[in-house]
Coordinates of C-alpha atoms in Angstrom, one line a residue:
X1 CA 47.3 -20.9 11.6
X2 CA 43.8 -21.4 9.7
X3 CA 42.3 -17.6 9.3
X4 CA 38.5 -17.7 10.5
X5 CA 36.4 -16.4 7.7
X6 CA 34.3 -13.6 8.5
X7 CA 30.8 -14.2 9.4
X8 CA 28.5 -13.9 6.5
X9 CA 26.1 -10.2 6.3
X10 CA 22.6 -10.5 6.8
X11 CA 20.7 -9.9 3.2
X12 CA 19.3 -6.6 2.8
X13 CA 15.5 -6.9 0.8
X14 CA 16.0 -10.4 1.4
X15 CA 12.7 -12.5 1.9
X16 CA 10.3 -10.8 4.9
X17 CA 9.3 -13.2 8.2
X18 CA 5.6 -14.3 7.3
X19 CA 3.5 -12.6 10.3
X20 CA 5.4 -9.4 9.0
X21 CA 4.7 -9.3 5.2
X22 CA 0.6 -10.5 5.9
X23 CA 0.6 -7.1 8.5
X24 CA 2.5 -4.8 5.3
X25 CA 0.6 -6.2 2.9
X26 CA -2.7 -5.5 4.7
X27 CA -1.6 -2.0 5.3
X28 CA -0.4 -1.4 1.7
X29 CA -3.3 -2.8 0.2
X30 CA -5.6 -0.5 2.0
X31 CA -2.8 2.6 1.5
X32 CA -2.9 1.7 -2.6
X33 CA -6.9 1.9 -3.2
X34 CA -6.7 5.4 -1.1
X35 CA -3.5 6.7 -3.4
X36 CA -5.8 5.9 -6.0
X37 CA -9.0 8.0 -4.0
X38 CA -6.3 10.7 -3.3
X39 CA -4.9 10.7 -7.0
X40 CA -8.8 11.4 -8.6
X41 CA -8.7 14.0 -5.8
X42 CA -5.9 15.9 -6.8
X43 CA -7.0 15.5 -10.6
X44 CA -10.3 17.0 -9.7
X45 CA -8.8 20.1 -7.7
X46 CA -6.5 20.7 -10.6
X47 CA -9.6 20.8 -13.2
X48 CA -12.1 22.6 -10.7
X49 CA -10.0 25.7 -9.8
X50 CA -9.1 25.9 -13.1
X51 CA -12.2 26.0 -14.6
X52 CA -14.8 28.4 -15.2
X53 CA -16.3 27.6 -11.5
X54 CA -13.0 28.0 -10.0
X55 CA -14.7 31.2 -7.9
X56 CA -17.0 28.5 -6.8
X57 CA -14.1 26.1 -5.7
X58 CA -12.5 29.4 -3.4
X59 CA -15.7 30.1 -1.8
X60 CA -16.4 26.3 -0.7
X61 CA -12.3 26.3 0.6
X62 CA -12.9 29.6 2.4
X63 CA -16.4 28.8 4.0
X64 CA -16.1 28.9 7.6
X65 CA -18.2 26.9 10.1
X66 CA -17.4 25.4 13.7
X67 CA -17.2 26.4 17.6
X68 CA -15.9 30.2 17.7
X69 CA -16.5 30.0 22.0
X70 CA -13.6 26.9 21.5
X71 CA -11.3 28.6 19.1
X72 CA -12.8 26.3 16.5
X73 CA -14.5 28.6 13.8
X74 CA -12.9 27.4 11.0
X75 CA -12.6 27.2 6.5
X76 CA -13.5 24.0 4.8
X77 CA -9.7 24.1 4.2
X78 CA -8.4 24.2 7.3
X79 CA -10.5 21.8 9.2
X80 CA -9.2 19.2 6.4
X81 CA -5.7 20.3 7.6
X82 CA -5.9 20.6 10.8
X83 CA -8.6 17.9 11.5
X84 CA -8.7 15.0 9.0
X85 CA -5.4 15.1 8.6
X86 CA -4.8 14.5 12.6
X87 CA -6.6 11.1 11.9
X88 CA -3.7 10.3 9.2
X89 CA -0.9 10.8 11.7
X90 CA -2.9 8.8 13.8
X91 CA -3.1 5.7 11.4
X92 CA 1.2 7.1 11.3
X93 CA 1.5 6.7 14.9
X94 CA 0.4 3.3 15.0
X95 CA 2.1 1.6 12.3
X96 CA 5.3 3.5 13.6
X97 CA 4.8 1.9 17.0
X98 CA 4.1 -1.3 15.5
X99 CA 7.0 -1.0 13.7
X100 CA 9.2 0.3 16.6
X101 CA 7.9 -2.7 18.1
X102 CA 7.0 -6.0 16.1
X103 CA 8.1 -4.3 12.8
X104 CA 11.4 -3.5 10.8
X105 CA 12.8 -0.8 13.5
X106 CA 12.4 -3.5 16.3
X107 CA 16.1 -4.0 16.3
X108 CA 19.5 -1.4 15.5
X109 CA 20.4 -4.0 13.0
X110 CA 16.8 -4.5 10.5
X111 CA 16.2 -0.7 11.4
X112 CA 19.8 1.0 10.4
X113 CA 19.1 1.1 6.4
X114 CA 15.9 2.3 6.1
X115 CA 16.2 4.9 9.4
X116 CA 19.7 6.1 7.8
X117 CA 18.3 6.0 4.0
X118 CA 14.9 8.2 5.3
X119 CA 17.2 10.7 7.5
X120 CA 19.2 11.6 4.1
X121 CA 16.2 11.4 2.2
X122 CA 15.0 14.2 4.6
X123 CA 18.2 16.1 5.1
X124 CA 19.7 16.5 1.7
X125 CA 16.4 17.6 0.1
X126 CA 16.0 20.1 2.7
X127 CA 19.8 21.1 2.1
X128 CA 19.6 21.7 -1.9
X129 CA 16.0 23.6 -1.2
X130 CA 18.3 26.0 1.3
X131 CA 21.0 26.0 -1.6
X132 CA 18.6 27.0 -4.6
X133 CA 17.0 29.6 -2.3
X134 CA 20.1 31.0 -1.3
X135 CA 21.7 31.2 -4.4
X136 CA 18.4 33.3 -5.8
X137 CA 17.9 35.4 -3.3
X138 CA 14.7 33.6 -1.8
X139 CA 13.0 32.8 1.6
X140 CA 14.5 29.8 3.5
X141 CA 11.2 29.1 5.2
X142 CA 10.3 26.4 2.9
X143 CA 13.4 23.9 4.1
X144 CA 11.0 21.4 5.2
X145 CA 8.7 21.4 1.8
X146 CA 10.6 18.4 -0.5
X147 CA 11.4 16.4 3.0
X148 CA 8.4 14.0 3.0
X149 CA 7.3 10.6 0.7
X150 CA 3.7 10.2 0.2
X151 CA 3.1 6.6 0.4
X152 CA -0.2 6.7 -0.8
X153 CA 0.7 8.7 -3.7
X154 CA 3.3 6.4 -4.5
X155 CA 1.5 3.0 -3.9
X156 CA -1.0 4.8 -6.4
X157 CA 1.8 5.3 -9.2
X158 CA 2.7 1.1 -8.9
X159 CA -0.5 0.4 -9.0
X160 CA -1.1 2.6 -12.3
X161 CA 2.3 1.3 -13.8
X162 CA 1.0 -2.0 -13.0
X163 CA 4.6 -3.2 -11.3
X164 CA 5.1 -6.7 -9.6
X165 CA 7.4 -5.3 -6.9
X166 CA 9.0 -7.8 -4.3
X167 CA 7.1 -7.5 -0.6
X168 CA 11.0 -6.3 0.3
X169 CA 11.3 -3.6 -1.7
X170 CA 7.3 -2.4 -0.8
X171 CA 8.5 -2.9 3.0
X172 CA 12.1 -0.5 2.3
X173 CA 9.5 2.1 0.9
X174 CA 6.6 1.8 4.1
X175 CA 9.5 2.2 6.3
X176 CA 10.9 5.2 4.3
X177 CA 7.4 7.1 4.1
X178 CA 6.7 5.9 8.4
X179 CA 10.3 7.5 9.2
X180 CA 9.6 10.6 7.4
X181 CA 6.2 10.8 8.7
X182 CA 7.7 11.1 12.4
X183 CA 10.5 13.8 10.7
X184 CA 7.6 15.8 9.4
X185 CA 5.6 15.4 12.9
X186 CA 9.0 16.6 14.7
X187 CA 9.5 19.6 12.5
X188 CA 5.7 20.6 12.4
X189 CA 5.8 20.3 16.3
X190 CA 9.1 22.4 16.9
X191 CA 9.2 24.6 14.0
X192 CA 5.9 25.5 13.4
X193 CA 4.4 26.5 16.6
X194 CA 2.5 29.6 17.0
X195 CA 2.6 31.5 20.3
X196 CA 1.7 28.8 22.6
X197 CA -1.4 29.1 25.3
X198 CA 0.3 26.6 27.9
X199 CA -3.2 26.3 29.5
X200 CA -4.5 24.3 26.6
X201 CA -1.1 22.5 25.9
X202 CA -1.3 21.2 29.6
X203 CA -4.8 20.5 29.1
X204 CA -4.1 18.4 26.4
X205 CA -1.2 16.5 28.0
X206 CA -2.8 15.4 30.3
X207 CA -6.0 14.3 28.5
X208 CA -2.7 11.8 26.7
X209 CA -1.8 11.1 29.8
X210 CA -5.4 9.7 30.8
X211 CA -5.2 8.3 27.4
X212 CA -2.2 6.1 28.5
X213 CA -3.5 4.9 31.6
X214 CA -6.7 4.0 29.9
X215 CA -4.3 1.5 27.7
X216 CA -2.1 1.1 30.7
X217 CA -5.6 -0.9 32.8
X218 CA -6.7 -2.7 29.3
X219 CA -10.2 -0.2 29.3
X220 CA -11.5 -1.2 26.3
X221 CA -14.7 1.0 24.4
X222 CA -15.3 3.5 21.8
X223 CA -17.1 5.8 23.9
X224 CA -14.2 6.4 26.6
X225 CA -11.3 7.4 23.3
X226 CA -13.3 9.0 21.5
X227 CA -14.5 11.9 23.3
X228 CA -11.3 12.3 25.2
X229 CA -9.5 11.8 21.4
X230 CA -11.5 14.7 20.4
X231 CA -11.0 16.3 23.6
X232 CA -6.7 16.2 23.1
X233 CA -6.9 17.4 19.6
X234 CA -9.2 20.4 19.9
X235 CA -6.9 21.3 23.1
X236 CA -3.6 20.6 21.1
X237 CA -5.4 22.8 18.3
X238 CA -5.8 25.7 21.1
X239 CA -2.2 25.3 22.3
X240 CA -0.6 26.9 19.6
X241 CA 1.0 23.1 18.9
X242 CA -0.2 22.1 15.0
X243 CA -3.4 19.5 15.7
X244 CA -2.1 16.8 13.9
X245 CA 0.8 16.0 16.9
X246 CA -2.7 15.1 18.5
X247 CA -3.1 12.6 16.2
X248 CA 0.7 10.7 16.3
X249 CA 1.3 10.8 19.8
X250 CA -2.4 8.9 20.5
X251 CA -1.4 6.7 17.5
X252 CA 1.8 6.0 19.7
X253 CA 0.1 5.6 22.6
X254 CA -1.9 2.4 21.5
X255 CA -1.1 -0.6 22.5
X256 CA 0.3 -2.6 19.4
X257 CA 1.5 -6.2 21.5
X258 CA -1.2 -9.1 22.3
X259 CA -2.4 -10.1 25.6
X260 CA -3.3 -13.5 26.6
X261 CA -6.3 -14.7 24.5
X262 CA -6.7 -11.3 22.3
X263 CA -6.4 -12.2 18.3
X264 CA -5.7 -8.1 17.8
X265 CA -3.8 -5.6 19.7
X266 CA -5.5 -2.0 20.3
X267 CA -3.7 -0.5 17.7
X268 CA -4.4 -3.1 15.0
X269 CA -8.0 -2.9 15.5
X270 CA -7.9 0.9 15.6
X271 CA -5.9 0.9 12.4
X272 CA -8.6 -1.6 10.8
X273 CA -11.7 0.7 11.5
X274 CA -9.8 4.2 10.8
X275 CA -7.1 3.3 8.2
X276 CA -9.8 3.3 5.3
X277 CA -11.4 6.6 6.4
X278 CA -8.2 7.8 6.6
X279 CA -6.7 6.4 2.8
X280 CA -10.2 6.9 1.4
X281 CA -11.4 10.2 3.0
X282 CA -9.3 12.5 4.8
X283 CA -6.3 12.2 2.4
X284 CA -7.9 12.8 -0.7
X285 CA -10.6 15.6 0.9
X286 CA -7.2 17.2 1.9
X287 CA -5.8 17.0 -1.3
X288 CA -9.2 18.0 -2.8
X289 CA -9.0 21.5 -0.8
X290 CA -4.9 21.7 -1.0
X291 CA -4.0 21.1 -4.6
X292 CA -6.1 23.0 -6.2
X293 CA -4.1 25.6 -7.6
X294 CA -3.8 27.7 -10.5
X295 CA -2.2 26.3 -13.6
X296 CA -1.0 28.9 -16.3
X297 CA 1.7 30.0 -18.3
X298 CA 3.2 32.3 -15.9
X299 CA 2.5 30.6 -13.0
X300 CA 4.4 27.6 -14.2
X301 CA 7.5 30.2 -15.3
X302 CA 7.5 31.0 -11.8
X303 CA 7.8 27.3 -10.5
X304 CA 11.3 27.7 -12.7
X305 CA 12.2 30.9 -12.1
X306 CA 11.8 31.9 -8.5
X307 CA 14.0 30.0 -6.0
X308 CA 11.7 29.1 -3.5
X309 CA 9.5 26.8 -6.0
X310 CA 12.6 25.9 -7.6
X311 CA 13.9 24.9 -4.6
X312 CA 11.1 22.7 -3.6
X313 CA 11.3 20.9 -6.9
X314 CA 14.6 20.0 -7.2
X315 CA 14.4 18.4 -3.7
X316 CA 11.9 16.1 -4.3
X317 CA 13.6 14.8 -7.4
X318 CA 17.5 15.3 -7.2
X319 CA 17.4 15.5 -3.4
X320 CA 15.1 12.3 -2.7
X321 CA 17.5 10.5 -5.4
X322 CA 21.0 11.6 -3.6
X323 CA 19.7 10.9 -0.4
X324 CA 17.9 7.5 -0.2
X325 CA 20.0 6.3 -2.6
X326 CA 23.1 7.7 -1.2
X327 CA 22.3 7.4 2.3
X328 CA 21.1 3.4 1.5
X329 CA 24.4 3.0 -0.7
X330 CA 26.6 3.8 2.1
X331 CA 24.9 2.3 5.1
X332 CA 25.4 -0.6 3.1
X333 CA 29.0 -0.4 2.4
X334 CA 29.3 0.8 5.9
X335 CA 27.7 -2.1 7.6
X336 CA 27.5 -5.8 7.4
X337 CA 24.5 -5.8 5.0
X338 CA 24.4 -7.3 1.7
X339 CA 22.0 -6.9 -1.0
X340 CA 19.5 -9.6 -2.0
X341 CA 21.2 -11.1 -4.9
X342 CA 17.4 -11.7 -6.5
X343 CA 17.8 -7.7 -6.5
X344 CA 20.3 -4.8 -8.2
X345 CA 21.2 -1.4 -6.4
X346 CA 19.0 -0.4 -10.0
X347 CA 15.9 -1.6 -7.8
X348 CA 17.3 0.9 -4.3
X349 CA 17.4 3.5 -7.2
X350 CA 14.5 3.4 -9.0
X351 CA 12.7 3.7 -5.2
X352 CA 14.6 6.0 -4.5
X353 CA 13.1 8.3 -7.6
X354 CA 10.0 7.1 -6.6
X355 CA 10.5 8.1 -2.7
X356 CA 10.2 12.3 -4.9
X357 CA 6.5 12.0 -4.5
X358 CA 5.9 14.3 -1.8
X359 CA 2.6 15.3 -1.9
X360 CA -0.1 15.2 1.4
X361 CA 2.5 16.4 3.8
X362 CA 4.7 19.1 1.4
X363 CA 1.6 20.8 0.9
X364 CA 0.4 20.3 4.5
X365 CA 4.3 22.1 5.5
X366 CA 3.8 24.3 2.1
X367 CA 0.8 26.1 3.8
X368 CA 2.4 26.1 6.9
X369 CA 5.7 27.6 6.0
X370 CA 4.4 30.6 3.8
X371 CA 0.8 31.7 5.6
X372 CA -1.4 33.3 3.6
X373 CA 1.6 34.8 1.1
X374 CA 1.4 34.6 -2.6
X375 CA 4.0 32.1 -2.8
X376 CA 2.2 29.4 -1.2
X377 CA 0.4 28.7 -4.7
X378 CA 3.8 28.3 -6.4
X379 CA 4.9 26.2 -3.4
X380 CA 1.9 24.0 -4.2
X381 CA 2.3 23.6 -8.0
X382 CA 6.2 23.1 -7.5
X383 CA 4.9 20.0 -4.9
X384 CA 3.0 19.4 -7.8
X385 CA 5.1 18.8 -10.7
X386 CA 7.8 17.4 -8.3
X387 CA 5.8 15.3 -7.7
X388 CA 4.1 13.9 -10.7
X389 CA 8.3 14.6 -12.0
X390 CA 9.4 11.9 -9.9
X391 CA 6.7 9.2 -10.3
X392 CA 7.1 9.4 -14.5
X393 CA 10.9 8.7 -13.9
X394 CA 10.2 6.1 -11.3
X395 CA 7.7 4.4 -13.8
X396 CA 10.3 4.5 -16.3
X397 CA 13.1 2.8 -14.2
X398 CA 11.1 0.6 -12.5
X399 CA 8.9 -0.4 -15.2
X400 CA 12.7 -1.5 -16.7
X401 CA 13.1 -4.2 -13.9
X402 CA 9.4 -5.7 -13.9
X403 CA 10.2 -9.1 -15.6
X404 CA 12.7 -9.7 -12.8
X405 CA 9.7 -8.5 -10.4
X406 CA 7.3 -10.7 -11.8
X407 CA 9.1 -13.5 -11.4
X408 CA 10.2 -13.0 -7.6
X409 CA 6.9 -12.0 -7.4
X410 CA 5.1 -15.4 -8.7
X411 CA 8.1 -17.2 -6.4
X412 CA 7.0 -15.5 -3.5
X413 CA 3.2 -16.0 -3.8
X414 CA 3.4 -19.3 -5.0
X415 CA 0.7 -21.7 -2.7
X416 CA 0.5 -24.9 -4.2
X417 CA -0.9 -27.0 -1.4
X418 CA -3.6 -24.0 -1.1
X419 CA -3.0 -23.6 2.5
X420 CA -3.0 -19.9 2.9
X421 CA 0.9 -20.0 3.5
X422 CA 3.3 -19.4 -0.1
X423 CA 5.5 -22.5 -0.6
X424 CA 8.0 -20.3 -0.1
X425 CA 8.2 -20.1 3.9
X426 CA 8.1 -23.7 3.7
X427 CA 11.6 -24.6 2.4
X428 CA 14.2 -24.9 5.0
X429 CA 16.8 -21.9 4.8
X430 CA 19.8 -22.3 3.2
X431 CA 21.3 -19.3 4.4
X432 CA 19.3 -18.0 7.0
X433 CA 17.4 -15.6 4.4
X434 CA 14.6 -17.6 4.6
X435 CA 12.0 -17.4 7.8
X436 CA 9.1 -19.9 9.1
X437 CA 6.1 -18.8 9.7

C-alpha cells in the first residue's frame, strides 16, 4: 500500500498577497517618518530636562489648563497622556480591525504565529519583571512596564540602520506591535481603573453605542464623529476608565470593509487623515513631556540596582527575546508552518531583539503603575535604556543579514514593465507561496 505524503505546510514570512502589502506599506511608511518625529522628541526631552532650563521644562509639564466644571482641568503632561494619546489607540483600533478583518488575523491559521509570538512576548517579559522584583525586595506594580513594542520607535531604528527588510518580516513586526497594542488596552482598562463614576461610564457607552449605529446606517460627516468622539472620551475620562480605551474601541467600531461603489472604507479614510497627526504629533508630543527624565550618575546606579527598574529592563531585552522568539519557535514546530526558505530563524531573532523597544506605551503604563512616586523616573530611564539596549543589538543582528535583505528586497520590488505591480505577483506559483494580485 502506497503511503500518502503529508500535505505540504503553508510558508511562514513567505511572499504577502498584493492588496495586503500596498495597505502595510502605506501604514509603515507613515509609522517610520513619525518614529523618526518621536525619536528627535525623546532626544530633545533627554537634553531639555537635563539642562540648565530643566526648571523651565517641569513648569511647562506641570501647567494646568482645561474645563475644571467637566473634570477636565488638566497639566500639559497629562492631556498628552490621556488625550493625544487616545487618538493613537484610535489609529490602533483601526488597523487591528482591519487586520481582524482583511488583514493577517483574518483567519486561525495566518493569525496563530504572530498572536502566539506577541502573547509570549507580553507574558514572559511581564514574568521575569515579577521575578527580578521579587527576588529584590521590590514593588510588583510595574508587571505591565517591558510588555509593549513601539512600532514607531522601531520603524525609526531600520530606518536609521538603513536595513532592506522583506515586506514579511515588516508585516510579522506590525502584527506583533497591533497585538500588544490591544494587551496594553486590556490591561490599562482592567488593571488600571480608578474608582469608577458609572454615570459617566454609561454615558459614554452609550455615546459608542450611537457611534455604531451611525456606521451601522452608512452616516457619513465629520461634524456628527467628531463631537460625539470628543463627547465618549471626555466621558470615558470621567468614568474612572483610562481615556485612551475611548480611542480603541471607536477605532474598532469603524467600518474597515467596502460597500458597493466606495474606493475606501470608513476606517481607511479615517486612518489617512489622523494617522499622520497621530505618528507626527501626538506620539512624539507624548514623548516630549514623558521621557524627559533626569540622567545622572546615581540615577543610572539605580536603574541597576533597584529591582523595579531592573526589572523593567531586563524584560524588554531578555524577556522580548525569549518570548517572540520562543513563543514563534514553537508555534512553528507545533504547527504546520514552515519558514520561508529565502529567510533564517536568525531573521525571527534579530526581530525579536528588536520587538525590546518599548517606549510610548511602557512609559504611558510606567506613569500609570507608580503615580506620582519617586520611582516613576527610574521606571522611565529603565524604558529608556531598554529601550535604546535593544535597538543597538537589533542593529547589530540585523544589520548582519542585510545583503540577504537587499536582495529579497530588489526581487520583491522589481517592476519592469512599470505598471505599478512588482514582476513578482506576476509569476505563476510554484508552490502556492506566491499570490495574484
Amino acid at each position: 500500500m502506497t503511503a500518502v505524503p503529508p500535505p505540504e505546510r503553508s510558508p511562514f514570512l513567505g511572499l504577502l498577497p498584493w492588496p495586503e502589502r500596498r495597505a502595510i506599506a502605506e501604514a509603515l511608511r507613515t509609522e517610520t517618518i513619525g518614529g523618526l518625529v518621536l525619536l528627535a522628541a525623546a532626544v530633545i526631552a533627554l537634553i531639555w530636562a537635563n539642562s540648565p532650563l530643566g526648571d523651565v521644562y517641569q513648569q511647562i509639564r506641570d501647567f494646568r489648563f482645561g474645563i475644571p466644571a467637566l473634570g477636565l482641568d488638566l497639566s500639559v503632561g497629562h492631556w498628552t497622556a490621556d488625550g493625544l494619546l487616545a487618538v493613537f489607540f484610535l489609529v490602533a483600533g483601526i488597523e487591528l480591525k482591519r487586520e481582524l478583518v482583511v488583514g493577517e488575523l483574518r483567519t486561525p491559521a495566518t493569525a496563530a504565529l504572530p498572536v502566539v509570538a506577541a502573547l509570549c512576548g507580553m507574558a514572559v517579559p511581564a514574568a521575569l519583571y515579577a521575578l527580578t522584583a521579587s527576588l529584590g525586595g521590590g514593588s510588583l506594580d510595574g508587571w505591565a512596564v517591558p510588555m509593549a513594542t513601539d512600532i514607531a520607535f522601531a520603524l525609526a531604528v531600520l530606518a536609521v540602520i538603513s536595513t532592506h527588510l522583506p515586506a514579511a518580516l515588516r508585516a510579522f513586526l506590525l502584527t506583533l506591535a497591533v497585538v500588544d497594542d490591544l494587551g496594553a488596552i486590556l490591561i490599562i482598562a482592567i488593571f488600571f481603573t480608578g474608582d469608577l463614576n458609572f454615570w459617566a461610564l454609561g454615558s459614554a457607552f452609550a455615546g459608542l453605542a450611537v457611534f455604531y449605529t451611525l456606521q451601522r446606517f452608512r452616516v457619513r460627516g465629520w461634524w456628527w464623529y467628531v463631537p460625539l468622539g470628543i463627547a465618549v472620551w471626555a466621558l470615558m475620562y470621567n468614568s474612572g476608565i483610562h481615556a485612551t480605551v475611548a480611542g480603541v474601541a471607536m477605532g474598532l467600531i469603524l467600518r474597515t470593509t467596502l460597500d458597493t461603489g466606495e474606493d475606501t472604507s470608513p476606517g481607511a479614510r479615517v486612518s489617512q487623515v489622523i494617522h499622520p497627526f497621530s505618528a507626527g504629533v501626538a506620539v512624539p508630543l507624548f514623548a516630549l513631556f514623558a521621557a524627559g527624565v533626569t540622567v545622572s550618575g546615581a540615577a543610572l546606579a539605580d536603574v541597576f540596582t533597584r529591582p523595579e527598574p531592573l526589572g523593567v529592563v531586563i524584560g524588554l531585552v531578555a524577556g522580548k527575546i525569549l518570548g517572540v522568539f520562543g513563543g514563534t519557535y514553537l508555534a512553528a514546530r507545533f504547527t504546520r508552518a514552515r519558514l520561508n526558505p529565502d529567510l533564517a530563524w536568525a531573521d525571527v531573532f534579530g526581530l525579536s531583539v528588536l520587538a525590546g523597544i518599548g517606549f510610548t506605551v511602557a512609559l504611558l503604563i510606567g506613569e500609570l503603575a507608580f503615580p506620582g512616586q519617586a520611582v516613576t523616573e527610574q521606571i522611565k530611564a529603565a524604558v529608556l535604556i531598554g529601550s535604546v539596549t535593544a535597538a543597538a543589538l537589533a542593529a547589530f543582528f540585523l544589520r548582519r543579514r542585510n545583503k540577504v535583505y537587499k536582495r529579497l528586497y530588489e526581487e520583491e520590488t522589481l517592476d519592469a514593465d512599470a505598471d505599478g505591480i512588482p514582476d513578482i505577483y506576476r509569476r505563476e506559483p510554484a508552490t502556492g507561496s506566491r499570490s495574484e494580485p
